[in-house]
XYZ file of C-alpha atoms in Angstrom:
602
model
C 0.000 0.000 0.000
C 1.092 3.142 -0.893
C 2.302 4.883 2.482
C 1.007 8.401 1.948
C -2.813 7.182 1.352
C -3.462 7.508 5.273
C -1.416 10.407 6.164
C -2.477 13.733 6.997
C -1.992 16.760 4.612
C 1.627 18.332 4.626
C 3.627 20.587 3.444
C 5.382 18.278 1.016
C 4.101 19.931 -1.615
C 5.145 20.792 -5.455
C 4.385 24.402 -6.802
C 3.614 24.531 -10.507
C 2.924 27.883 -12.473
C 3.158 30.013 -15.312
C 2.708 33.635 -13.646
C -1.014 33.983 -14.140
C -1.895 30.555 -11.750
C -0.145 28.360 -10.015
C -1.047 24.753 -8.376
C 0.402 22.890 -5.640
C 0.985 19.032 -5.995
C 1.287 16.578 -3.010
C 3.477 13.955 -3.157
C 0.771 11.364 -4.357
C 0.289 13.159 -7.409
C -2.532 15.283 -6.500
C -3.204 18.765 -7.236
C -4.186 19.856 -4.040
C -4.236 23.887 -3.994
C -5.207 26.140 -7.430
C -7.160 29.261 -7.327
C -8.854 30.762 -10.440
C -8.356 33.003 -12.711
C -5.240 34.169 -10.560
C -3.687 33.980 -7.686
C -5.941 35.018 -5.376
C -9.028 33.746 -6.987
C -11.395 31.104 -6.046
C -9.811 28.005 -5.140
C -11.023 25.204 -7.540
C -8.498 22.976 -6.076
C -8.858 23.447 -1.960
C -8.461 19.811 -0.757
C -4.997 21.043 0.915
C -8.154 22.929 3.290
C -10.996 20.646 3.033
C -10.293 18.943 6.163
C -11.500 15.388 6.070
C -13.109 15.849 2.480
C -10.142 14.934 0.481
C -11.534 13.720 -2.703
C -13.303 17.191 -2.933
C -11.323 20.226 -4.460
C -8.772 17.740 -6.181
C -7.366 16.599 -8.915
C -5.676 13.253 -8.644
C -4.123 10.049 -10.794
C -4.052 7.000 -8.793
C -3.388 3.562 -9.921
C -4.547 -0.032 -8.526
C -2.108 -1.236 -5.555
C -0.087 1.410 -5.375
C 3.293 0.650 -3.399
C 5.448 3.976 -3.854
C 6.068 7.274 -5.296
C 8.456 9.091 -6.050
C 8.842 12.681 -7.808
C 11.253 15.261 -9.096
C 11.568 18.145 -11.353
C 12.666 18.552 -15.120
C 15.833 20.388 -14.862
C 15.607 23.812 -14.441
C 11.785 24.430 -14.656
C 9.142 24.066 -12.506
C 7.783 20.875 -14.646
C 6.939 18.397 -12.166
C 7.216 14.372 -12.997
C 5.802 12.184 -10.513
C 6.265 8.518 -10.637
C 3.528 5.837 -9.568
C 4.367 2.536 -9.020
C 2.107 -0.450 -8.586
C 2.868 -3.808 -6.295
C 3.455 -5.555 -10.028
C 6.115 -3.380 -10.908
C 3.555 -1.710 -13.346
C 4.083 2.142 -13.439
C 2.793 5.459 -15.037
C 4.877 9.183 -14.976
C 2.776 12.314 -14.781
C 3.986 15.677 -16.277
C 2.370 18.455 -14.541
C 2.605 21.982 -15.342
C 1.279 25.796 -16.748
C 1.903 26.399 -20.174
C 4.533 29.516 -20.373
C 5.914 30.509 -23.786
C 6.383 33.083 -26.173
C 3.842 32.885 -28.940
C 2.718 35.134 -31.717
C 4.657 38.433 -30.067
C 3.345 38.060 -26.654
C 3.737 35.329 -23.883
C 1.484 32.437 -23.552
C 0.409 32.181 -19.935
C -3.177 30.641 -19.497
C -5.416 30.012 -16.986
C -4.652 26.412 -17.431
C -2.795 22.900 -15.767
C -1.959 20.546 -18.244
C -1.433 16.985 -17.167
C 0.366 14.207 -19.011
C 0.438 10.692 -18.175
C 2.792 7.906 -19.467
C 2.868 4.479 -18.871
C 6.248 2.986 -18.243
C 6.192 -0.218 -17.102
C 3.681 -3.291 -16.748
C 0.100 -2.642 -17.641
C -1.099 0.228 -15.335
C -4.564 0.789 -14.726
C -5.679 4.444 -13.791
C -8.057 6.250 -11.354
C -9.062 9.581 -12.219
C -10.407 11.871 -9.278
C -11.497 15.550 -10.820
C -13.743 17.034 -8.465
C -13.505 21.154 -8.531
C -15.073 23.306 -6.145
C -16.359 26.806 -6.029
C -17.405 29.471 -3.518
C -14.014 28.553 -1.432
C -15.176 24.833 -0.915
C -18.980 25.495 -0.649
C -19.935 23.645 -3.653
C -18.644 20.949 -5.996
C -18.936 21.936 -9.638
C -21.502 20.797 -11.479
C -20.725 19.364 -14.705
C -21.630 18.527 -18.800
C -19.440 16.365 -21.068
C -19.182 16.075 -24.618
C -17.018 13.418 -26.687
C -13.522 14.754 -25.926
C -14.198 17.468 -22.862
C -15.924 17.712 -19.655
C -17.294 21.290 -18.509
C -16.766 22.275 -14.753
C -19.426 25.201 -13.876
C -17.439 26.886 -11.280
C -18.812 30.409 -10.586
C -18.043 33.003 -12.504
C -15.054 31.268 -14.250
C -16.450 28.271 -15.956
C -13.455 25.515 -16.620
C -13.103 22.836 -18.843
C -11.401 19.680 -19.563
C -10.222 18.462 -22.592
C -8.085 14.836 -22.886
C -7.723 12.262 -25.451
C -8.761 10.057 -22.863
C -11.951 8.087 -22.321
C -13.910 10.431 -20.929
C -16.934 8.314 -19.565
C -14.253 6.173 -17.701
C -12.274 9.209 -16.457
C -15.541 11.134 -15.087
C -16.554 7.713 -13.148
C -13.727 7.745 -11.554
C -13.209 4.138 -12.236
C -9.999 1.871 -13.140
C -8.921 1.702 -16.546
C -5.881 0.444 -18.300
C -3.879 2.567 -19.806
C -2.076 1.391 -22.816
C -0.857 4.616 -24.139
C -0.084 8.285 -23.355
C -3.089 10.551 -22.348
C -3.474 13.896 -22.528
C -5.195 16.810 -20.246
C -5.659 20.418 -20.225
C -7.548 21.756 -17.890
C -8.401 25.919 -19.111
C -10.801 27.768 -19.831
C -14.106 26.920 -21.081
C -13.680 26.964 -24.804
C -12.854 24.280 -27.621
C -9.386 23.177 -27.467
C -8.245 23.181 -30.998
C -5.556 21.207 -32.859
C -4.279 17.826 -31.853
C -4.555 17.515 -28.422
C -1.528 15.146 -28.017
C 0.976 17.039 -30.555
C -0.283 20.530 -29.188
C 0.334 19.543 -25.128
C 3.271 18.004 -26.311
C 4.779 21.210 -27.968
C 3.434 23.511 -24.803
C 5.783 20.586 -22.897
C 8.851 21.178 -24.785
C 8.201 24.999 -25.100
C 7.863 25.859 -21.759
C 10.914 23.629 -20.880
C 12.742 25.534 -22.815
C 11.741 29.058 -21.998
C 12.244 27.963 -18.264
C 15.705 26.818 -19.024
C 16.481 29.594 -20.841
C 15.524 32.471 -18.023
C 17.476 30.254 -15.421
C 20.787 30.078 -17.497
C 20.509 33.831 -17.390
C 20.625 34.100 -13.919
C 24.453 34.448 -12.357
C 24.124 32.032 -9.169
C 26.801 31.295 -6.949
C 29.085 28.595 -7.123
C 27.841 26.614 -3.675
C 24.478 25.371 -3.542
C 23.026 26.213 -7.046
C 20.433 23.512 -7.376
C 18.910 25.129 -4.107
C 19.468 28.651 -5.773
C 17.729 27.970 -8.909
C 15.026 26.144 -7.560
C 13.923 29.291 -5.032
C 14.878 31.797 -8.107
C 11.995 29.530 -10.294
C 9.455 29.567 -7.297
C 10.144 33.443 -6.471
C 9.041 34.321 -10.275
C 5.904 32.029 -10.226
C 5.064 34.441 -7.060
C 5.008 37.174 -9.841
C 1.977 37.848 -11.249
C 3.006 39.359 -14.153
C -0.158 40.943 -16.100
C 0.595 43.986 -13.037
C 4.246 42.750 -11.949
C 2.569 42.470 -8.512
C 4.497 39.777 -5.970
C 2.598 37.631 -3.965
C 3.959 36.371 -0.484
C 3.274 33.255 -0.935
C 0.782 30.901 -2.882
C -1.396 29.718 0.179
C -4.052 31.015 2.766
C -3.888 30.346 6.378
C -1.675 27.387 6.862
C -1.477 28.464 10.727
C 2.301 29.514 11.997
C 1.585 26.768 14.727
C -0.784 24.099 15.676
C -4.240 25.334 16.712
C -2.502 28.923 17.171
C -5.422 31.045 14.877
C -2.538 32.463 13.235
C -3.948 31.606 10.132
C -3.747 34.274 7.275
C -4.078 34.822 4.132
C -0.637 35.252 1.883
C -1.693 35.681 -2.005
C -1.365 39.658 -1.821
C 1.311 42.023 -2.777
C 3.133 42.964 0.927
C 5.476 45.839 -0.174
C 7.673 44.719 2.179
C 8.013 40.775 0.862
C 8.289 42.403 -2.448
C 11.138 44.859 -2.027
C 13.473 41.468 -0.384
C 11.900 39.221 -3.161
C 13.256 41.783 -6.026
C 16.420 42.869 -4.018
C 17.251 38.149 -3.950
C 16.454 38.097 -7.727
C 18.453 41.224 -8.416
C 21.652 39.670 -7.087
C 21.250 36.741 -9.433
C 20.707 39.220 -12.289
C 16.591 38.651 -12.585
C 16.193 42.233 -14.072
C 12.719 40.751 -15.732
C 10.913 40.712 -12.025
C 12.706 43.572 -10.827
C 11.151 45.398 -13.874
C 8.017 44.504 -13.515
C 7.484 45.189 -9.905
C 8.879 48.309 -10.792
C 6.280 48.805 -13.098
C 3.667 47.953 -10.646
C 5.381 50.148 -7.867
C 4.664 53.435 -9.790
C 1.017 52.727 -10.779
C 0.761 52.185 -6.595
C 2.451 55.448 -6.036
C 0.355 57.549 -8.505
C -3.059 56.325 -7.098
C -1.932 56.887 -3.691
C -1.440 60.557 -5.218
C 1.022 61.766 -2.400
C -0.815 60.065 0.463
C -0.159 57.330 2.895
C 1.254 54.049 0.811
C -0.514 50.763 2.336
C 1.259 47.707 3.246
C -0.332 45.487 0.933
C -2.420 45.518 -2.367
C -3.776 42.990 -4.586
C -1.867 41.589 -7.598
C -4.193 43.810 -9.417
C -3.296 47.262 -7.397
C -6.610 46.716 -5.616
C -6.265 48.694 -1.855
C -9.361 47.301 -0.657
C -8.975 43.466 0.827
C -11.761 42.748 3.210
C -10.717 39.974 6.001
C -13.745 36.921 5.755
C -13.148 33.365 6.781
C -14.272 30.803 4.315
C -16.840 28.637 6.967
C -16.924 25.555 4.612
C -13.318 25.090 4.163
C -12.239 23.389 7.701
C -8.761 24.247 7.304
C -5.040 22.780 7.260
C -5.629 19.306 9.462
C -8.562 20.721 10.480
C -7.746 24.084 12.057
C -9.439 27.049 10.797
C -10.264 29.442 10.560
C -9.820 30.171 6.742
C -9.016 33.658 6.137
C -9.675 35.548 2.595
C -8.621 39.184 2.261
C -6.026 40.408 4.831
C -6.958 43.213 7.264
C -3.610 44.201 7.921
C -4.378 46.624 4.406
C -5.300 49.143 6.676
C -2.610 48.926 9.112
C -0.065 52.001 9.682
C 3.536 50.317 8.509
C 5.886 53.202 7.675
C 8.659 50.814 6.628
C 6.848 50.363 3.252
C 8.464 53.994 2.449
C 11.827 52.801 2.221
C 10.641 49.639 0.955
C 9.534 51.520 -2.334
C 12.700 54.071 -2.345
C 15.221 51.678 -2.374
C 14.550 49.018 -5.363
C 12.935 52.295 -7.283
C 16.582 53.908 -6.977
C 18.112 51.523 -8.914
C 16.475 52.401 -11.770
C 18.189 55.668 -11.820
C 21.639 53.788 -11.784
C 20.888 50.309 -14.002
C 21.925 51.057 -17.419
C 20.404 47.599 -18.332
C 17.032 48.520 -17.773
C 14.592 48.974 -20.657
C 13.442 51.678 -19.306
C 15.740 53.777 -16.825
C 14.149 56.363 -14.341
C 13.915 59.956 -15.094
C 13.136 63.077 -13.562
C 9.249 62.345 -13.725
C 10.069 59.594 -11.129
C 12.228 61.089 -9.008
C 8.930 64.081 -8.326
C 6.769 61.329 -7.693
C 9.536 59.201 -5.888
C 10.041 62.375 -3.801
C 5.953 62.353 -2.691
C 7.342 58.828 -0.948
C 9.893 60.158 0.694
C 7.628 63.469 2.100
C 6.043 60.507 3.763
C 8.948 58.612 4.864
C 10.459 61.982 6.491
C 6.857 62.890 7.859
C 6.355 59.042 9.480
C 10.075 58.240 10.673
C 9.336 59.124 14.470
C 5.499 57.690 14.781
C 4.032 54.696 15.713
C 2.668 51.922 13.739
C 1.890 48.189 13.416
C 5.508 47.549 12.278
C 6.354 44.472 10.627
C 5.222 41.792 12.188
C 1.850 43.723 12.118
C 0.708 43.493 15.814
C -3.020 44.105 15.211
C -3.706 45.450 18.293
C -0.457 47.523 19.850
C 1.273 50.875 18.099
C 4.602 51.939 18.881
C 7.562 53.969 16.822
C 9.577 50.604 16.038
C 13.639 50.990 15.276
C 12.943 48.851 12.086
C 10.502 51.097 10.895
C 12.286 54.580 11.632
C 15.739 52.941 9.812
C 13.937 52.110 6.387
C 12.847 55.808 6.676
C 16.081 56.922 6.878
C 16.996 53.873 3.865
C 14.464 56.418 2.108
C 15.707 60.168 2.421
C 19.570 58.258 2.116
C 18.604 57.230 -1.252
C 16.753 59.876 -2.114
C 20.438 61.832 -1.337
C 22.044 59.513 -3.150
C 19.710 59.664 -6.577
C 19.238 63.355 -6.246
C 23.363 63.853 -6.430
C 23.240 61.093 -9.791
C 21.031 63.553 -11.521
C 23.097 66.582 -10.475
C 20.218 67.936 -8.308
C 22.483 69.822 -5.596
C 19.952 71.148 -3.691
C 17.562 68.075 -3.349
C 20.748 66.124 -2.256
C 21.175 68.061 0.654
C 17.994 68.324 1.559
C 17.583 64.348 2.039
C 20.706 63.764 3.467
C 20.207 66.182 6.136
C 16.767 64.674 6.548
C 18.456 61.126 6.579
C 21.016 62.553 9.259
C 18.160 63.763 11.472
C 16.475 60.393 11.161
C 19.965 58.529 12.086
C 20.136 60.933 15.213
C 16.809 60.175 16.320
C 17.224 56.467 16.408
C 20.785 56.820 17.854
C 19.200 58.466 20.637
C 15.265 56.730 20.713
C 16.273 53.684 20.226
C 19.136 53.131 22.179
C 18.557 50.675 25.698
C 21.639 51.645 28.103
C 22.322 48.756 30.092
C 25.159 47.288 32.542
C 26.794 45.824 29.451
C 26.799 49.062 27.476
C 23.569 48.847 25.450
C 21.800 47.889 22.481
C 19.305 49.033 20.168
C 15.654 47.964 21.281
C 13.261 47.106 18.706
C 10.760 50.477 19.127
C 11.405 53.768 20.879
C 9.028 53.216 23.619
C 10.129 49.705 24.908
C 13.730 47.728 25.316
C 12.212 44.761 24.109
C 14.222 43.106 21.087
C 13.550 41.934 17.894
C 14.945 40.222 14.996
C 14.322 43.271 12.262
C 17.383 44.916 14.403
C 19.935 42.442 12.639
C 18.548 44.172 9.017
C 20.346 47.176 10.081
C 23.537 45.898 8.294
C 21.880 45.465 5.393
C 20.213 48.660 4.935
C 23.745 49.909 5.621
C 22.331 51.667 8.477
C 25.482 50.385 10.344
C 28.654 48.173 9.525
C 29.673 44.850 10.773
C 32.161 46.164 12.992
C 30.058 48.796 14.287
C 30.556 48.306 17.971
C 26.617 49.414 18.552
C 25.043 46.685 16.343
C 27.803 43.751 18.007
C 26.762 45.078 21.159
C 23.011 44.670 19.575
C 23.556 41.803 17.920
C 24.995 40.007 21.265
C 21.836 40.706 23.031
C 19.816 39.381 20.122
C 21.273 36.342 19.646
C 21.133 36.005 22.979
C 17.276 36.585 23.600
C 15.913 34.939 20.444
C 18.172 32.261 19.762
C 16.480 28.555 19.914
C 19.145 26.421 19.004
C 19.573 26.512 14.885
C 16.700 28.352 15.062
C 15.419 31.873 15.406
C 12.281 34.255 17.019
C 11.178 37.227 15.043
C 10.584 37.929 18.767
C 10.118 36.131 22.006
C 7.166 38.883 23.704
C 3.885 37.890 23.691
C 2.020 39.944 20.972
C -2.267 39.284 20.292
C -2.141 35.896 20.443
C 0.068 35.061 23.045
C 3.678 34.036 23.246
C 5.379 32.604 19.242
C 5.783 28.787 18.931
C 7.527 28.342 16.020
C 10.558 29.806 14.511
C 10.287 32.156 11.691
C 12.232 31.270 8.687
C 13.509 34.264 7.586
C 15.161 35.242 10.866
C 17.382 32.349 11.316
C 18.852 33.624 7.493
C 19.161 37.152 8.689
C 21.072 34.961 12.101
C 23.501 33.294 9.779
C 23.785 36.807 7.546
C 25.283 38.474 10.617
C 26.889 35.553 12.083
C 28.524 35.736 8.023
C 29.244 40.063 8.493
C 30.375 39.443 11.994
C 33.402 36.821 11.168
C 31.963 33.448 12.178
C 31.864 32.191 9.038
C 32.298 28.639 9.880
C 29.139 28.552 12.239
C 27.132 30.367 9.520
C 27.717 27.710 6.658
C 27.213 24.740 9.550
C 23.942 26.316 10.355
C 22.570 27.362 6.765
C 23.570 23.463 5.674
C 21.055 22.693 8.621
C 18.283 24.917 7.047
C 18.612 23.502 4.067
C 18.617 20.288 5.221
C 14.848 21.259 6.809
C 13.289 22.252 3.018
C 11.202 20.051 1.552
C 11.876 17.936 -1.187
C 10.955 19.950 -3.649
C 13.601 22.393 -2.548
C 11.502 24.674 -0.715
C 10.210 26.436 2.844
C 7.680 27.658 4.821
C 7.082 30.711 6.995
C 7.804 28.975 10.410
C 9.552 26.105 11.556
C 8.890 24.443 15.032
C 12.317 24.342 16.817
C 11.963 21.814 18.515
C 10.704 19.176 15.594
C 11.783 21.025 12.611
C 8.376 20.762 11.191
C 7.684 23.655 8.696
C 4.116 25.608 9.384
C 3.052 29.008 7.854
C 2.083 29.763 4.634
C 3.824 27.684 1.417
C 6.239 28.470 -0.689
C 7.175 31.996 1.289
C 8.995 34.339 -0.958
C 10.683 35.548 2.723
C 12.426 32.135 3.420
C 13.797 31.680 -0.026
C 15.027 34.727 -0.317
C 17.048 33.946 2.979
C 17.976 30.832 0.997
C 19.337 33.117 -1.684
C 21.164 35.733 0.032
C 23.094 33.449 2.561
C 24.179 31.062 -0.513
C 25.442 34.330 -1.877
C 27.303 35.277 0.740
C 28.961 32.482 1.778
C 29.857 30.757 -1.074
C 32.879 30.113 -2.510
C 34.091 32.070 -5.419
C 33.699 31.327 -8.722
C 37.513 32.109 -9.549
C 38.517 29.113 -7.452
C 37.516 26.270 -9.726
C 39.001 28.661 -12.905
């Protein structure tokens, strides 16, 4: 028997794409998460949150006494083959993926999965499961067939299927041989034309190659560059790239701990996630996301027409996104609540200022951009800063987006003075005197008023604290490095980072903080601080201990190469939302950093 059948969901999970939808695959060949016509749409494929209703909201190939599986991907693409093995040796391979190729001037990117299965050994016999949902799990679809298609009503967004194989059979759900290869797409509710098999076939072959292409592009370090690619692939299926809008990560409320409530909803543009995501795929030479979101970052500042920026849109610039649980979905395991929209859109976060300066800067700099920044931008790059000056010394949510405190945290106050830095730094490229001066004395002021706010005196000499009001610490504080803020050397961030390590430390793991916040004290590690633990451990000369411990956080992903928000540190079992764009960019920038150079194997 195959020894998945009985266990419970996890986070062993596959993501597939094409930058318009994405799917997630569990390791029994089942597509388990896929929301239509986007990202944040409707998810037709929920079983990953249907609680004990697994054969509802999935798609899944099955065949008869199944032993084993086993999967991997193509090389260099997120094309996923999954093997199936039966107790007679008989076998099938499945080819899943989203279509993603340049055709007829434009690129090919449809709200579609396309599914290919291929018998390989013995005489297999095949179980189809289709069973789409709509209304976020209230209802199954209902459905018509024809010869060669079956047509899912699902809401607004009618689907359909379209296969070469027997269709009668397929619908039933019942066993059937299968004696040759079959083909599925599963798009939009229109004929399918051409030859099923030689057109499927071509899409295969195409989008291999156009993934293939876009990762040999990309100038990855000599150390762990299977691990590299494979988070650079999943970071640009987080794009959606009709807007160049990046989503956090493909999932709803997969709680950061067991039974915690901490259970939100990911699939929006955080223009925090974003700004780390871009600043990752920038240092592997990604300039097509970086564009994009660059793209996407001006149409955000022009309809916020001067006025405060929000920490998080929809992929389609939308500000609005209403917080409502999804009562028929029963959640991960079992524990909902199941959260659509995100209420932390009207939160106060001031760090999203700097957040927009700093990748927006480049553009005045890059000479390979298509299209450079100009003066036009800087204006309206200016309105940002106005608020980042305006916002350095108030309170707000801060990052980790307490929902029910306010307080003038360090983190937020230092990407304010990232802004009116940069701003400097752009206004002297475009031989704007007077501008430069006025933002670097602003950034100076800023600088004092943290060295001063911020600062916890203690026996030992002191630290920074993570707001003005409190001596509390926080991860965020070890960022200050990286926003160049401070150097490594700086006695006040060794002194800070001491005390850090000190108080958040778990082992190999790390706390974004260890204080009780509106739910009560963290359980879990979060991801992205134990990278920002071995980045400093890197800039502080323990280079030894930071390669030992980022080979143990690799060593936690899961097979397909991947992370989650949180990690439990005392099991190592990932929770949070899946694939986050925060934990593989930590992936990323620590391979970067402490890998060895290139020139040594020249």
């Amino acid at each position: 028997m195959d020894r998945n059948v009985t266990m419970q969901p996890s986070l062993e999970l596959w993501p597939i794409g094409n930058c318009q939808v994405s799917g997630l695959l569990d390791e029994r060949a089942g597509l388990v998460w896929g929301c239509v016509p986007r990202i944040d749409g409707d998810p037709v494929f929920c079983a990953l949150l249907n609680g004990e209703r697994r054969d509802a909201g999935v798609w899944r190939f099955e065949i008869e006494d199944q032993v084993s599986s086993s999967q991997h991907y193509v090389r260099n693409t997120p094309i996923l083959v999954t093997r199936l093995e039966a107790k007679d040796g008989s076998a099938v391979e499945i080819t899943d993926f989203c279509p993603r190729f340049e055709r007829s001037g434009r690129m090919y990117r449809p709200v579609a999965f396309v599914r290919i299965v291929r018998p390989v050994a013995g005489a297999p016999r095949l179980k189809v499961t289709l069973s789409p949902m709509h209304g976020h799990g209230e209802h199954l679809a209902e459905t018509t067939s024809g010869t060669n298609h079956v047509r899912f009503l699902t809401g607004d967004t009618p689907l359909r299927l379209s296969t070469d194989a027997p269709v009668g059979t397929a619908l039933a759900g019942k066993a059937y041989r299968v004696e040759s290869d079959q083909h599925f797409f599963f798009g939009p509710d229109e004929p399918f034309s051409g030859n099923i098999r030689s057109e499927l076939r071509q899409m295969e072959e195409q989008t291999r190659k156009y993934w293939q292409l876009w990762v040999r592009g990309l100038a990855t370090p000599l150390e762990w560059q299977d691990e590299v690619i494979r988070c650079a692939i999943t970071l640009k299926l987080c794009q959606h790239e009709e807007t160049g809008a990046i989503v956090a990560a493909l999932t709803t409320s997969i709680p950061e701990a067991p039974g915690s409530q901490r259970n939100w909803d990911y699939r929006y543009c955080w223009i925090r996630d974003s700004y780390y995501t871009v600043q990752a795929l920038n240092r592997l030479g990604a300039l097509d996301v970086l564009e994009k979101y660059l793209a996407y970052l001006r149409n955000i500042i022009a309809d916020a027409r001067g006025g405060q920026i929000q920490p998080l849109y929809s992929v389609m610039g939308e500000a609005q996104l209403t917080e409502r649980t999804a009562d028929a979905l029963a959640g991960y395991r079992g524990m909902g609540p199941v959260r659509i929209g995100n209420a932390a859109y009207h939160q106060i976060q001031h760090d999203c200022y700097g957040q927009i300066v700093m990748p927006t800067a480049q553009a005045f700099f890059d000479r390979r951009l298509l299209r450079m920044a100009d003066d036009r931008d800087f204006a309206s790059l200016e309105e940002v800063g106005e608020m980042a000056w305006a916002m350095h010394d108030q309170p707000d949510a801060g990052l980790w987006e307490f929902r029910t405190r306010q307080e003038v945290h360090t983190y937020s106050a230092a990407m304010s003075w990232a802004a009116c830095d940069r701003l400097a730094r752009v206004a002297d490229h475009l031989g704007k005197a007077d501008r430069a001066s006025l933002w670097q004395e602003r950034a100076d002021t800023i600088r004092a008023t943290i060295d001063r706010e911020a600062w916890v005196e203690t026996p030992e000499g002191g630290h920074y604290g993570a707001s003005f009001e409190s001596d509390y610490l926080d991860a965020s504080l070890l960022q200050l490095v990286e926003l160049r803020f401070c150097e490594p050397d700086d006695p006040r961030f060794r002194s800070t980072f001491a005390e850090v390590e000190k108080a958040l430390r778990r082992g190999e793991h790390m706390l974004r903080y260890a204080k009780e916040d509106d739910f009560g004290a963290p359980e879990t590690a979060f991801n992205i601080c134990t990278f920002w633990l071995i980045d400093a451990l890197a800039r502080s000369g323990r280079t030894a201990e930071a390669r030992e411990l980022f080979v143990t956080m690799l060593g936690h992903t899961t097979r397909s190469g991947l992370l989650s928000e949180d990690m439990d540190f005392e099991t190592g079992e990932l929770w949070g939302n899946f694939p986050q764009t925060y934990s593989l960019v930590g992936v990323i920038n620590c391979a970067g950093l402490l890998s060895k150079n290139w020139n040594t194997v020249r």
